[in-house]
Coordinates of C-alpha atoms and ligand atoms in Angstrom, one line a residue:
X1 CA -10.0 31.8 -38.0
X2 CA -11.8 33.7 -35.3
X3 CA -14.7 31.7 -35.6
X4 CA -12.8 28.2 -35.7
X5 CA -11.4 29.6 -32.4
X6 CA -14.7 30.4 -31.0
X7 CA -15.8 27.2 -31.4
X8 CA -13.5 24.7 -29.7
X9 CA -11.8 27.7 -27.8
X10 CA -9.6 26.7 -24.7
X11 CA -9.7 29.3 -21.8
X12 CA -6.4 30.6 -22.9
X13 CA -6.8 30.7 -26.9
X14 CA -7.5 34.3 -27.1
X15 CA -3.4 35.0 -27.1
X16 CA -3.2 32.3 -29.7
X17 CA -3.5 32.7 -33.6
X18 CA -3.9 29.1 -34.8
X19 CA -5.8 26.3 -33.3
X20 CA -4.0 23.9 -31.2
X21 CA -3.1 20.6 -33.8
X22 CA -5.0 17.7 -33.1
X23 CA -2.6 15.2 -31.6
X24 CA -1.0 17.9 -30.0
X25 CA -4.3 18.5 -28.6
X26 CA -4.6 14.5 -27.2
X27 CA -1.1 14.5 -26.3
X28 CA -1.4 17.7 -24.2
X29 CA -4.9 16.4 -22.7
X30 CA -5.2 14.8 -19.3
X31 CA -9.5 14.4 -19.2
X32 CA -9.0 11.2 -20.3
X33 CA -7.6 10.0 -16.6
X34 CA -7.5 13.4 -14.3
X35 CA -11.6 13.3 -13.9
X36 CA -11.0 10.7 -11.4
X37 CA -10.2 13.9 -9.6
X38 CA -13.7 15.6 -10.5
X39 CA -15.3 15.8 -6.9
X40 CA -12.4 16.8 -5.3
X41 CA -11.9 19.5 -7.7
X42 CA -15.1 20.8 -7.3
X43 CA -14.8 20.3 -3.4
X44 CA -12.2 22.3 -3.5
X45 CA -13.5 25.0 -6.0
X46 CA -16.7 25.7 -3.6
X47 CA -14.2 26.2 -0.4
X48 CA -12.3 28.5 -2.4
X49 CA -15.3 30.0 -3.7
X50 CA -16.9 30.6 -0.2
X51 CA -13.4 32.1 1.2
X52 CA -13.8 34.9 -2.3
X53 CA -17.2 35.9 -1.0
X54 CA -16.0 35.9 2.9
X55 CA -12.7 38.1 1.5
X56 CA -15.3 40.4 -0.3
X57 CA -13.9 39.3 -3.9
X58 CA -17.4 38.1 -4.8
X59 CA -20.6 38.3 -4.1
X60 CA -23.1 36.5 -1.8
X61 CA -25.2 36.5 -5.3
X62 CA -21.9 34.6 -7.2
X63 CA -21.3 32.3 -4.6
X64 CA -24.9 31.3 -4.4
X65 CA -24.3 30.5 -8.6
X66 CA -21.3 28.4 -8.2
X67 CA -23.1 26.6 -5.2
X68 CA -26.1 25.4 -7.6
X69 CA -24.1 25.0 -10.7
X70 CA -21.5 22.8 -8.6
X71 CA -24.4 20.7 -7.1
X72 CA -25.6 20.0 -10.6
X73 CA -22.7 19.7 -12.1
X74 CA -21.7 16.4 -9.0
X75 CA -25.0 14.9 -10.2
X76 CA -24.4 15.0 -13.9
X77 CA -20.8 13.5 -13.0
X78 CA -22.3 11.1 -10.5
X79 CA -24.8 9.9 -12.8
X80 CA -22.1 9.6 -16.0
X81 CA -24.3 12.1 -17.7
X82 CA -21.3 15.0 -17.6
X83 CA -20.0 15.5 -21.1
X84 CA -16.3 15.1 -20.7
X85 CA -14.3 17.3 -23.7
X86 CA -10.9 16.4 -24.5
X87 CA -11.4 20.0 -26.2
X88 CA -11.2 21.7 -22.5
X89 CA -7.9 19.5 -21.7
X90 CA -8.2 18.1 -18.3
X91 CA -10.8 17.8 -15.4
X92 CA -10.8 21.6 -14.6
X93 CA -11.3 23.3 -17.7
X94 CA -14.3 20.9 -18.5
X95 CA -15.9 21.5 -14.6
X96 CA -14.8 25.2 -15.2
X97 CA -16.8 25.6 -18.9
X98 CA -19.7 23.9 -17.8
X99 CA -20.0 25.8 -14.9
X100 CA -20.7 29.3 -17.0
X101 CA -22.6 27.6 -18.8
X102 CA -24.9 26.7 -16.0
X103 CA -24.4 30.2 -14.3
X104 CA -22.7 32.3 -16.5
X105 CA -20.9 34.9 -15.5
X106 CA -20.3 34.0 -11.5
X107 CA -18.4 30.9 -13.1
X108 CA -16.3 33.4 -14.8
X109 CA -15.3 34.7 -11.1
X110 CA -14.1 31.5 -9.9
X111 CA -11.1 31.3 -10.9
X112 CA -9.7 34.8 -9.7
X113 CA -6.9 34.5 -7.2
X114 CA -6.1 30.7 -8.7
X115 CA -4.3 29.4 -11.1
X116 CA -4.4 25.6 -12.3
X117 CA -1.1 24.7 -10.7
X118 CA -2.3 25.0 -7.3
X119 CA -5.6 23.5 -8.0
X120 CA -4.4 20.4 -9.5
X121 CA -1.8 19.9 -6.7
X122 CA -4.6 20.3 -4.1
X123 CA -6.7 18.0 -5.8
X124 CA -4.4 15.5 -5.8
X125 CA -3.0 15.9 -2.2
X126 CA -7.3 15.9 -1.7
X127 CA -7.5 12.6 -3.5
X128 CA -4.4 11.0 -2.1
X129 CA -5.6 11.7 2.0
X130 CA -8.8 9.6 0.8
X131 CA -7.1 6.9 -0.4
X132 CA -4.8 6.8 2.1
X133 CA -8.0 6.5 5.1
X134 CA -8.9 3.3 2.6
X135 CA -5.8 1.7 2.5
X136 CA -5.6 2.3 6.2
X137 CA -8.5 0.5 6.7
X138 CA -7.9 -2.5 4.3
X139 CA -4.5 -3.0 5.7
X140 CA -6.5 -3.1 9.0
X141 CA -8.7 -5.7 7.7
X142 CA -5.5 -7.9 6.4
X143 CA -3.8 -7.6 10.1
X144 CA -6.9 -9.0 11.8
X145 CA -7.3 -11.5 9.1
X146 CA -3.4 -12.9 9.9
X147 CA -4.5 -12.4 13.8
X148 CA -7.5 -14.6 13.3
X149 CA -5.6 -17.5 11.8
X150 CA -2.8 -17.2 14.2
X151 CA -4.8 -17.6 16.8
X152 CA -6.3 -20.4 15.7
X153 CA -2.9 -21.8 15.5
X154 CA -1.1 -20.0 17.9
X155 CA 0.6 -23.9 19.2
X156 CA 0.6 -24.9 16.1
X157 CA 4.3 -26.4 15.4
X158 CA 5.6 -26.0 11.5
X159 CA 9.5 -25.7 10.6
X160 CA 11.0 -22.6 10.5
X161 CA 13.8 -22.0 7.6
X162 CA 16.6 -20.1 7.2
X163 CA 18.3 -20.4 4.0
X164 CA 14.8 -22.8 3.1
X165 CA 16.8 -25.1 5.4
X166 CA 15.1 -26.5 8.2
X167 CA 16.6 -24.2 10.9
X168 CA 13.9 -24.7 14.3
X169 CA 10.8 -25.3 14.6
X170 CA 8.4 -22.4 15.7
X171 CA 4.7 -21.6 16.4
X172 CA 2.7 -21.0 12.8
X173 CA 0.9 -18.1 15.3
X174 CA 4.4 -16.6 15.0
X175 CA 4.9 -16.6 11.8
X176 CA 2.0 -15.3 11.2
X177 CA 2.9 -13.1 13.5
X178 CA 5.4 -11.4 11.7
X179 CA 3.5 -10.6 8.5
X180 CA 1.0 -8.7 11.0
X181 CA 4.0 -6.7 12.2
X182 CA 5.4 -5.5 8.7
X183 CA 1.7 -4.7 8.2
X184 CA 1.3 -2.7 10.9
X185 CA 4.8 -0.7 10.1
X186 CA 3.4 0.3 6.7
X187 CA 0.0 1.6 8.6
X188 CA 2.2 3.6 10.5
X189 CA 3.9 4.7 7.0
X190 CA 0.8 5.4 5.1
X191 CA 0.1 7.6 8.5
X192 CA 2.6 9.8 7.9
X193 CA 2.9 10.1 4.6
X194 CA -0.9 11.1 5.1
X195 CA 0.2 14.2 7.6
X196 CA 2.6 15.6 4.9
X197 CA 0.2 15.4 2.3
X198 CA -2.4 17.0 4.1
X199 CA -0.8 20.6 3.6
X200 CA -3.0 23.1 1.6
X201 CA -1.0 24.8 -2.2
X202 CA -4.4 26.4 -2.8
X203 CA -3.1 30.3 -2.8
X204 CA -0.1 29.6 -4.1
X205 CA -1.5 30.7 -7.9
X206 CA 0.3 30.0 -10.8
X207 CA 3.5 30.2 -8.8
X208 CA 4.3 33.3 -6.7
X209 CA 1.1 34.3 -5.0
X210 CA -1.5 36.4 -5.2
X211 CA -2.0 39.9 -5.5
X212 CA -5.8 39.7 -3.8
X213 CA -6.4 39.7 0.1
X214 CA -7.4 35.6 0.5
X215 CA -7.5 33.9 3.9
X216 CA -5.9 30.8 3.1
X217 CA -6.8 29.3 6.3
X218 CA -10.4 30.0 5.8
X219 CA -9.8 27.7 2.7
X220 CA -7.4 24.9 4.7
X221 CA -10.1 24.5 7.5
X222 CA -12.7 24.2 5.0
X223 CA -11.1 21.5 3.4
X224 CA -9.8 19.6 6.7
X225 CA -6.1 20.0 5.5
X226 CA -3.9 20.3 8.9
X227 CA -1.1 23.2 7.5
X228 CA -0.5 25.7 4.5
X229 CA 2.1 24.2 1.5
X230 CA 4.3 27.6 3.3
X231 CA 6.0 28.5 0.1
X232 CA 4.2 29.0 -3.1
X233 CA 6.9 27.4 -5.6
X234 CA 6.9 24.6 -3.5
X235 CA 3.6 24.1 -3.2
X236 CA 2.9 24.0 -6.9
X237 CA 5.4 22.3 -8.3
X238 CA 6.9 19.4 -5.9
X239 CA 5.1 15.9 -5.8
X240 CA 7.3 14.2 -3.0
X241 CA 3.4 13.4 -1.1
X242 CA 2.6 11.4 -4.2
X243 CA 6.1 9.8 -4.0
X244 CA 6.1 9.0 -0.9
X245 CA 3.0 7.5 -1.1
X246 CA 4.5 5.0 -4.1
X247 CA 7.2 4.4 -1.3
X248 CA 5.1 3.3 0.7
X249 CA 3.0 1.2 -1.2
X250 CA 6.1 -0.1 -2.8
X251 CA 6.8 -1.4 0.9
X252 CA 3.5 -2.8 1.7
X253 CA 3.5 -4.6 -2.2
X254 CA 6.8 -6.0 -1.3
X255 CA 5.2 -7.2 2.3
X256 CA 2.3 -8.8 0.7
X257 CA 4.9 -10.4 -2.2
X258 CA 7.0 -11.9 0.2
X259 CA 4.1 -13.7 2.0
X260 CA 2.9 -14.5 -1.2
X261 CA 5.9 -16.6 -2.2
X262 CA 5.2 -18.5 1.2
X263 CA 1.7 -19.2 0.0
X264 CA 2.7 -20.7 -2.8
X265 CA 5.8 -22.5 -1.3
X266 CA 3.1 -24.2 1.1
X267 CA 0.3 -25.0 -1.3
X268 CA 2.9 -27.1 -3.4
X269 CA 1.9 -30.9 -2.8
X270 CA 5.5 -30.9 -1.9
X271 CA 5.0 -28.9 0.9
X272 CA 1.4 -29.1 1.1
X273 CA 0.9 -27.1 5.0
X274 CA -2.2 -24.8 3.6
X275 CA -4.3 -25.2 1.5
X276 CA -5.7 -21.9 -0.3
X277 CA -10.2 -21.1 -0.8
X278 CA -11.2 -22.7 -4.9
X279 CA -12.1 -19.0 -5.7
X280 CA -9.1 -17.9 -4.7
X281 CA -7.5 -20.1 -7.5
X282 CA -7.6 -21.7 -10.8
X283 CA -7.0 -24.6 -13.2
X284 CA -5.0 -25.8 -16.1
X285 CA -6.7 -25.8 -19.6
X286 CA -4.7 -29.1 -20.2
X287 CA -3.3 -30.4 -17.0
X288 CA -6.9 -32.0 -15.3
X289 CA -5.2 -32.4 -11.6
X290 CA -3.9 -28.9 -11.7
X291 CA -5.1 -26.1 -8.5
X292 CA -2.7 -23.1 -9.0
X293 CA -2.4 -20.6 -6.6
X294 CA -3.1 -17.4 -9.2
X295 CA -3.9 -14.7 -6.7
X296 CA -0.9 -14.6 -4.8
X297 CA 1.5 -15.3 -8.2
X298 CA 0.0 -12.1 -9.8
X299 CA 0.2 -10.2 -6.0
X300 CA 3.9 -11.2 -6.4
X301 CA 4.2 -9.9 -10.4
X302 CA 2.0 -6.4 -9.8
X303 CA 4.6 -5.8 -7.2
X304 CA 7.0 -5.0 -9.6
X305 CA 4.6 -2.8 -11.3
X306 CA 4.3 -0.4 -8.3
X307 CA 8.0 -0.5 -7.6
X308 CA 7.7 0.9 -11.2
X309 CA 5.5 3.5 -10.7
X310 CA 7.6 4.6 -8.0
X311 CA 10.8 5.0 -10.0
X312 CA 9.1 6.6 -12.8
X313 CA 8.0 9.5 -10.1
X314 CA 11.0 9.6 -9.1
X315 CA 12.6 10.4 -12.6
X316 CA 9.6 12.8 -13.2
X317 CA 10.6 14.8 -10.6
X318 CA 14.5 14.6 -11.0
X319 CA 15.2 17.2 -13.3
X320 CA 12.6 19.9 -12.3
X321 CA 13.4 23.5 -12.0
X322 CA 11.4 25.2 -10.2
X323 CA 8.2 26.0 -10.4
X324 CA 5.3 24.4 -12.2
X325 CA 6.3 22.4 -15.4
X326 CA 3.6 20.2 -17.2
X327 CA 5.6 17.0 -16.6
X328 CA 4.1 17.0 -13.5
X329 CA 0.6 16.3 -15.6
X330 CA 2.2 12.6 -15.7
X331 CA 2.4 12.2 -12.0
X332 CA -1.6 10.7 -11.9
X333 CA -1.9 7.7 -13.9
X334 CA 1.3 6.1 -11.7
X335 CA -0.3 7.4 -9.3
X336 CA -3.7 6.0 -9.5
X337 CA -2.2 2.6 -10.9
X338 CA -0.8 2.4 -7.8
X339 CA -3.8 2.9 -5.5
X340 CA -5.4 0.7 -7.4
X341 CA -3.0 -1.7 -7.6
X342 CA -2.4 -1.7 -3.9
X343 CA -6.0 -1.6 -3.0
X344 CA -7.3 -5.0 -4.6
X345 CA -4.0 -6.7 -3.5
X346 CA -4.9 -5.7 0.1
X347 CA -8.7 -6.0 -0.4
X348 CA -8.4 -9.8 -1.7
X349 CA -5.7 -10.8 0.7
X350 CA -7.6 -9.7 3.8
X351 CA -10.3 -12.5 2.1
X352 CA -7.7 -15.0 0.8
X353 CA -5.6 -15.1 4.4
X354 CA -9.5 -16.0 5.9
X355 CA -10.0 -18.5 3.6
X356 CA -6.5 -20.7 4.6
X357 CA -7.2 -24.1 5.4
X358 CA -3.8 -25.3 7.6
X359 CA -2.7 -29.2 7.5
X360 CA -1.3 -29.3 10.6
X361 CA 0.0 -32.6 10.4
X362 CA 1.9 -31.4 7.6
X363 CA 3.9 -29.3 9.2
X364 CA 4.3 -30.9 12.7
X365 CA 6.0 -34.0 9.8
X366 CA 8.3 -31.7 8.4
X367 CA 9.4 -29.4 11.5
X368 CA 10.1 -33.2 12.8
X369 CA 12.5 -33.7 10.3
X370 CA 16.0 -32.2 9.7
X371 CA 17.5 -32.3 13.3
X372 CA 15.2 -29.3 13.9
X373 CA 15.9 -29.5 17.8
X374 CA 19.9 -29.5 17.3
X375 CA 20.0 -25.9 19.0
X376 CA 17.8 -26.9 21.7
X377 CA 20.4 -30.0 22.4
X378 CA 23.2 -27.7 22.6
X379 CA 21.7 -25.2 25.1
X380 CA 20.8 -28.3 27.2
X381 CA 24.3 -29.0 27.3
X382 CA 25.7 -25.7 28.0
X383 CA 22.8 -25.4 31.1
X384 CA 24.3 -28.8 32.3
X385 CA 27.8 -26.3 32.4
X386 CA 29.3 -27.0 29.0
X387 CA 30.7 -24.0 26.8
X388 CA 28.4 -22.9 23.9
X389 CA 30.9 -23.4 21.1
X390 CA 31.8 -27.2 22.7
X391 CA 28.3 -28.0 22.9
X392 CA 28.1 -27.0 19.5
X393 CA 30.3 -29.5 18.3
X394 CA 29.3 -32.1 20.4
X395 CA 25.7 -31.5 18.4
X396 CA 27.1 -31.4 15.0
X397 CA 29.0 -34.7 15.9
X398 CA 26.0 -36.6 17.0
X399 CA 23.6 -35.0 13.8
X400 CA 26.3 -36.1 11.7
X401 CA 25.8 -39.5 13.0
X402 CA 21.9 -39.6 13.3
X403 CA 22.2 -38.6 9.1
X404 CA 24.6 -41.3 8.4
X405 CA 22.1 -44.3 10.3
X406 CA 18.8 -42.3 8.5
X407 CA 17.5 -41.8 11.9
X408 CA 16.6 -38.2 14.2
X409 CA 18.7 -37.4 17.3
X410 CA 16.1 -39.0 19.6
X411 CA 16.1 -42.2 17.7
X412 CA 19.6 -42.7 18.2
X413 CA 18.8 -43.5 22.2
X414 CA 20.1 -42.2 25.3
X415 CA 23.5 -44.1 25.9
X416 CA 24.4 -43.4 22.2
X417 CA 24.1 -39.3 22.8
X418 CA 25.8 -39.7 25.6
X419 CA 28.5 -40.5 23.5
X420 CA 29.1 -37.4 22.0
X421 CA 29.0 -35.6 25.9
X422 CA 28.9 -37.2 29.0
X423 CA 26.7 -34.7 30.4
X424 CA 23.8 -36.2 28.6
X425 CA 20.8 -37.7 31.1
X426 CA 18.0 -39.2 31.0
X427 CA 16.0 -35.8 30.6
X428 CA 17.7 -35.3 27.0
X429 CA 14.6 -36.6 25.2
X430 CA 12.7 -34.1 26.5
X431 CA 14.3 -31.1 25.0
X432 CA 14.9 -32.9 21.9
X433 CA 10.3 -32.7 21.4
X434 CA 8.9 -29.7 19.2
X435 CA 6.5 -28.9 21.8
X436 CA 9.1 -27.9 24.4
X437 CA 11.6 -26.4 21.9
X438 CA 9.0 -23.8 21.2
X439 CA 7.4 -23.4 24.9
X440 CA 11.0 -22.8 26.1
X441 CA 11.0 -19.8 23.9
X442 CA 9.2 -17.8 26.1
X443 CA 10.1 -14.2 26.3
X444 CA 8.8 -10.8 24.4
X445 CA 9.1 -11.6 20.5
X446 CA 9.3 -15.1 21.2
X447 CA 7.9 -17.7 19.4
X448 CA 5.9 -20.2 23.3
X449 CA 2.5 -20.3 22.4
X450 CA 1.8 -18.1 25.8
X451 CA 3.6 -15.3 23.9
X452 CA 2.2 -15.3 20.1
X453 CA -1.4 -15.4 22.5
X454 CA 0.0 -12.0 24.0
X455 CA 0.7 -10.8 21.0
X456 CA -2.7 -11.3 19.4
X457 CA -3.9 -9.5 22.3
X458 CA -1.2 -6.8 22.1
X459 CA -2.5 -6.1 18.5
X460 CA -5.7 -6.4 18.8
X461 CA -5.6 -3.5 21.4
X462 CA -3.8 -1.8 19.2
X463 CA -6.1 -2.0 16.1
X464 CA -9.2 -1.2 18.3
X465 CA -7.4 1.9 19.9
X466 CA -6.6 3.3 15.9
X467 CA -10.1 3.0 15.4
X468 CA -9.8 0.5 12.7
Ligands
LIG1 N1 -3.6 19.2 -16.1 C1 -2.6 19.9 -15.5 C2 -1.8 18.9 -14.6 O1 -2.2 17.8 -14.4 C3 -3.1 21.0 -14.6 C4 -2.2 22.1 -14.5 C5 -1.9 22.8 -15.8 N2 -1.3 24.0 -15.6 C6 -0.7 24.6 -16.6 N3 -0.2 25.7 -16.4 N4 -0.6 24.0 -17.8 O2 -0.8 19.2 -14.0

């Protein structure tokens, strides 16, 4: 028995009496997806390492140990040459073991005045900052890709719907527009969420402290985080950074799903304003004529995948008591699913949104349709003195009667629209063309081609100024 111990021992067998079963032993192991963690882990191990031997704990000699076994121990990981052991449970353990083994007994000092609970949380909040500076800068990437094709088509004239009804017609610029601005709201998110996960647990030991003299913000600086977690039971045991983080991604998912929709709206050959980049999409196995817009389909379906990952935090965390309990262990692969998940969505679409090829005479057709300048009628008539609510009447009179004949409200002449309001003059015609409508709309927000041009502007400052 002692032997079989010996051999596969975990660093806390010694209080045990029988060997850990062997599905127990997979079930309870986390290697498998927690390595993803490995340089952070060992980032974090040589910051607390050099704070020991600053605090006196160990020597100059010990950290000198852990500094060469460390380096190694990177390459072999970089390289794929580390022998990962589901034996030594998760990503610690295994960095932990093979660190004596390199150095013997300074790795044995390492972990004084640290438990795993505070490693793994730091880790994680470690891993999570980095990811978050990626998906900062690939969101960045997918505003200025929208910014480049609205201004390319900051006059361009397409419907715009409410209820998918043709409601007015509006700049594509401005449309475009609007994706960029829910873009940059979840940059601003991801911001935040980065400040609160930027707090150091490190110190906070298993649960309630340590008994040694650490400088905790020896360790923080080293490690670039901005504040100490300030209560040790918090700091080990709550993953709101990591849920947040799913928020937010749940946001920017549900951005990018919404847009998606569009995309596919518009590539129909019913529709037919854009036309989406070949490698961006793919064809039947039966149907020869078929072109299917794939990427944003699947964008739309993984969105619902993250949303999951968020809920399923959420009910990790729900019934908690404090401190540490090892349901937290499932917190990563959601988690990571979601990182990844959000970073090839944003990654592609930054490519797919450069690759849009716009039919412009598509959408100029179909904003000309459906009485799309009824609204601009009315307001002519209520700057010629006529109430709003008359003038609105007077408009739904005179569309009723242009969809009886089949024909638009310019069509049906001057004399006949007078019908409907004798303040009608000759100058109707003009407000009843696209290009006006939209130029008349010319004030911040709007959609005049002079102020989606400002707004390029406006955002392009503001990407330059973040840096991204
Ligand atoms: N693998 C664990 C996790 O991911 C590390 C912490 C384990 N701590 C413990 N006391 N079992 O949460």
């Amino acid at each position: 028995m002692t032997d079989q111990l010996s051999k596969k021992s975990q660093a806390w067998s010694a209080r045990f009496s029988e060997p850990v079963d062997e599905l127990v032993k997979r079930y309870t192991a986390s290697v498998d997806f927690d390595r993803r963690l490995a340089l952070f882990d060992i980032e974090a191990s040589l910051a607390h390492a050099a704070m020991l031997e600053s605090v006196g704990l160990i020597g100059a000699d010990d950290l000198g140990a852990i500094r060469r076994g460390m380096a190694q121990i990177r390459g072999e990981i970089e390289r794929g040459a580390f022998a990962w052991s589901v034996d030594l449970e998760d990503v610690h353990l295994n960095i932990e073991k093979r660190l004596t083994e390199l150095v013997g007994e300074p790795g044995k000092r390492l972990h004084t005045a640290r438990s795993r609970n505070d490693q793994v949380a730091t880790d994680l909040r470690l891993w999570l900052r980095a990811n978050i500076d990626d998906t900062l800068q690939l969101l960045a990437s997918l505003q200025r890709a929208l910014l480049d094709l609205a201004e390319a088509n900051a006059g361009t004239i397409l419907p715009g719907f409410t209820h998918l009804q043709v409601a007015q017609p509006i700049t594509f610029g401005h449309h475009l527009l609007a994706y960029v601005e829910m873009f940059a709201r979840d940059a601003e998110r991801f911001a935040e969420v980065r400040s609160r996960t930027n707090r150091l647990p490190l110190g906070a030991a298993a649960l309630a402290g340590t008994s040694y003299p650490i400088d905790r913000m020896h360790v923080a600086r080293a490690l670039g985080f901005e504040a100490l977690c300030a209560n040790s039971l918090d700091a080990v045991s709550d993953r709101d950074f990591a849920i947040e983080y799913c928020a937010a991604a749940s946001l920017a998912m549900m951005h990018v799903s919404r847009l998606s929709e569009e995309l596919v709206l518009w590539m129909s050959p019913r529709v037919g304003f854009i036309d989406l980049a070949d490698r961006f999409c793919t064809g039947s196995s039966i149907m020869p004529q078929k072109k299917n817009p794939d990427v944003p389909e699947l964008a739309r379906g993984k969105t619902g995948r993250v949303y999951g990952h968020l809920v399923a935090l959420l009910t990790l965390m729900k019934g908690q008591p404090l401190a540490y309990n090892k349901d937290n262990q499932e917190d990563k692969e959601p988690l990571f699913d979601t990182a990844d998940t959000l970073g090839d969505t944003l990654r592609i679409f930054a490519d797919l949104v450069g690759g849009i090829r716009v039919r412009p005479e598509r959408m100029r057709a179909a904003a000309a349709e459906g009485f799309s300048t009824a609204t601009d009628l009315a307001d002519y008539l209520v700057r010629k003195g006529l109430a709003f609510r008359d003038a609105h009447e007077a408009v739904a009179r005179a569309v009723r009667a242009a969809a009886e004949r089949g024909v638009d409200l310019a069509e049906l002449g001057v004399d006949t629209l007078r019908g409907f309001s004798p303040l009608v003059g000759d100058d109707v015609l003009e407000v009843l063309e696209l290009d006006g409508s939209v130029a008349s709309r010319d004030h911040p927000g709007g959609t005049a081609p002079a102020r989606v041009r400002a707004a390029i502007a406006a955002h392009r400052a503001r990407l330059a100024a973040a840096g991204a």
